[in-house]
Short mmCIF file of C-alpha atoms in Angstrom, two decimals:
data_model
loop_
_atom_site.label_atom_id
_atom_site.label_comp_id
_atom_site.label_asym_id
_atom_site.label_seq_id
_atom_site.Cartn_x
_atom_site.Cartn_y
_atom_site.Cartn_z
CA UNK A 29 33.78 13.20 -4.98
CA UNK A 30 31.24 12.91 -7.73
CA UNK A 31 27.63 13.61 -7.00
CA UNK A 32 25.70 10.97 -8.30
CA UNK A 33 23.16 11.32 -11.18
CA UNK A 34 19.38 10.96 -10.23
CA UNK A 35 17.14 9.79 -13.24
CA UNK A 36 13.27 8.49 -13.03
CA UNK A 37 11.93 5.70 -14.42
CA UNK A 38 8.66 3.97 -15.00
CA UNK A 39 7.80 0.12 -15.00
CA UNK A 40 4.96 0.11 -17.73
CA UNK A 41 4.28 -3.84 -17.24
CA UNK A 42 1.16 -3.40 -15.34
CA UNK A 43 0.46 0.55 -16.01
CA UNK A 44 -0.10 -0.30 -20.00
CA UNK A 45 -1.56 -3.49 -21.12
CA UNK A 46 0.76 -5.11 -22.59
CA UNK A 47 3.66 -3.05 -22.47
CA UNK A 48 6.99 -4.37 -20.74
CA UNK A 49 9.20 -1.16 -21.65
CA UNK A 50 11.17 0.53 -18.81
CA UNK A 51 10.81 4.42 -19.40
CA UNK A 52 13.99 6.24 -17.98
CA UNK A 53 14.49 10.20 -18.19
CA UNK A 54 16.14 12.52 -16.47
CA UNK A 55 13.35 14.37 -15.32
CA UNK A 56 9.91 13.06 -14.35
CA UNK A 57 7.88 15.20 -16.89
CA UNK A 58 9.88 13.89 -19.01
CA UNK A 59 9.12 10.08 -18.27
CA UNK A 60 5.77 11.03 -18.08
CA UNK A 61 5.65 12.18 -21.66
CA UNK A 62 7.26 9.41 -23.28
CA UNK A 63 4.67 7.01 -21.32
CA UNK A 64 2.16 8.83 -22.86
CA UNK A 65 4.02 8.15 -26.71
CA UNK A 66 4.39 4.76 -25.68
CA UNK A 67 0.82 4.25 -24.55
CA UNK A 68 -0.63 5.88 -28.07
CA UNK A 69 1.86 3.77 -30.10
CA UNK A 70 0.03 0.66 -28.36
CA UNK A 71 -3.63 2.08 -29.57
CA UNK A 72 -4.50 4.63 -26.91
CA UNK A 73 -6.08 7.07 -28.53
CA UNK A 74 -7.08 8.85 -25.39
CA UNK A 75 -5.67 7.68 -22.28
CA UNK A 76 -7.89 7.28 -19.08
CA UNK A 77 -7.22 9.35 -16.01
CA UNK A 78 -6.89 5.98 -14.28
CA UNK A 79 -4.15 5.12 -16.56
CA UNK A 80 -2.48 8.53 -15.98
CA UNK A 81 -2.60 8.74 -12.43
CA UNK A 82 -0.76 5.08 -12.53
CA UNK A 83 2.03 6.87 -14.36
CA UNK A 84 2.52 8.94 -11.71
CA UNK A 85 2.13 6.39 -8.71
CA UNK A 86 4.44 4.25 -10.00
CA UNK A 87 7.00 6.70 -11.12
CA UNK A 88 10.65 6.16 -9.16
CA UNK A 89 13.40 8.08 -8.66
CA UNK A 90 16.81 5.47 -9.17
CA UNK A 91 20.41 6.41 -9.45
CA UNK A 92 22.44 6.21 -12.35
CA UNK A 93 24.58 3.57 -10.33
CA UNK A 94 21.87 1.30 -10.00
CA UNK A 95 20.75 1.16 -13.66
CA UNK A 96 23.93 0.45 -14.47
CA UNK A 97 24.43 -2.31 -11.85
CA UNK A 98 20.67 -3.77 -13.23
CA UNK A 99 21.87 -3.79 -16.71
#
């Protein structure tokens, strides 16, 4: 039996203004990084701690299966 694959992903809708991408990695330092991208591509030139911490709150850990089943 196949162990199944654990990813993380972040909802930004509500974390970034305006944003409604779903960041998915495979590692959560990795998610957390491309939030960061996607925040400066939307004009955040620095990002406030606030807005940081929010990446991490709302950071979740999902299964392959269920990404698949979503999409």
């Amino acid at each position: 039996m196949r162990e199944e694959k654990r990813m993380y992903e972040l909802d930004c809708a509500g974390v970034i203004p305006g944003c409604a991408r779903v960041i998915r990695a495979d590692t959560e330092s990795e998610v957390f990084s491309r939030a960061v991208m996607q925040a400066r591509r939307m004009g955040y030139d620095r990002l406030p701690a606030a807005m940081l911490d929010r990446f991490r709150e709302n950071m979740t850990e999902v299964s392959e299966r269920s990404i698949q089943a979503a999409g």
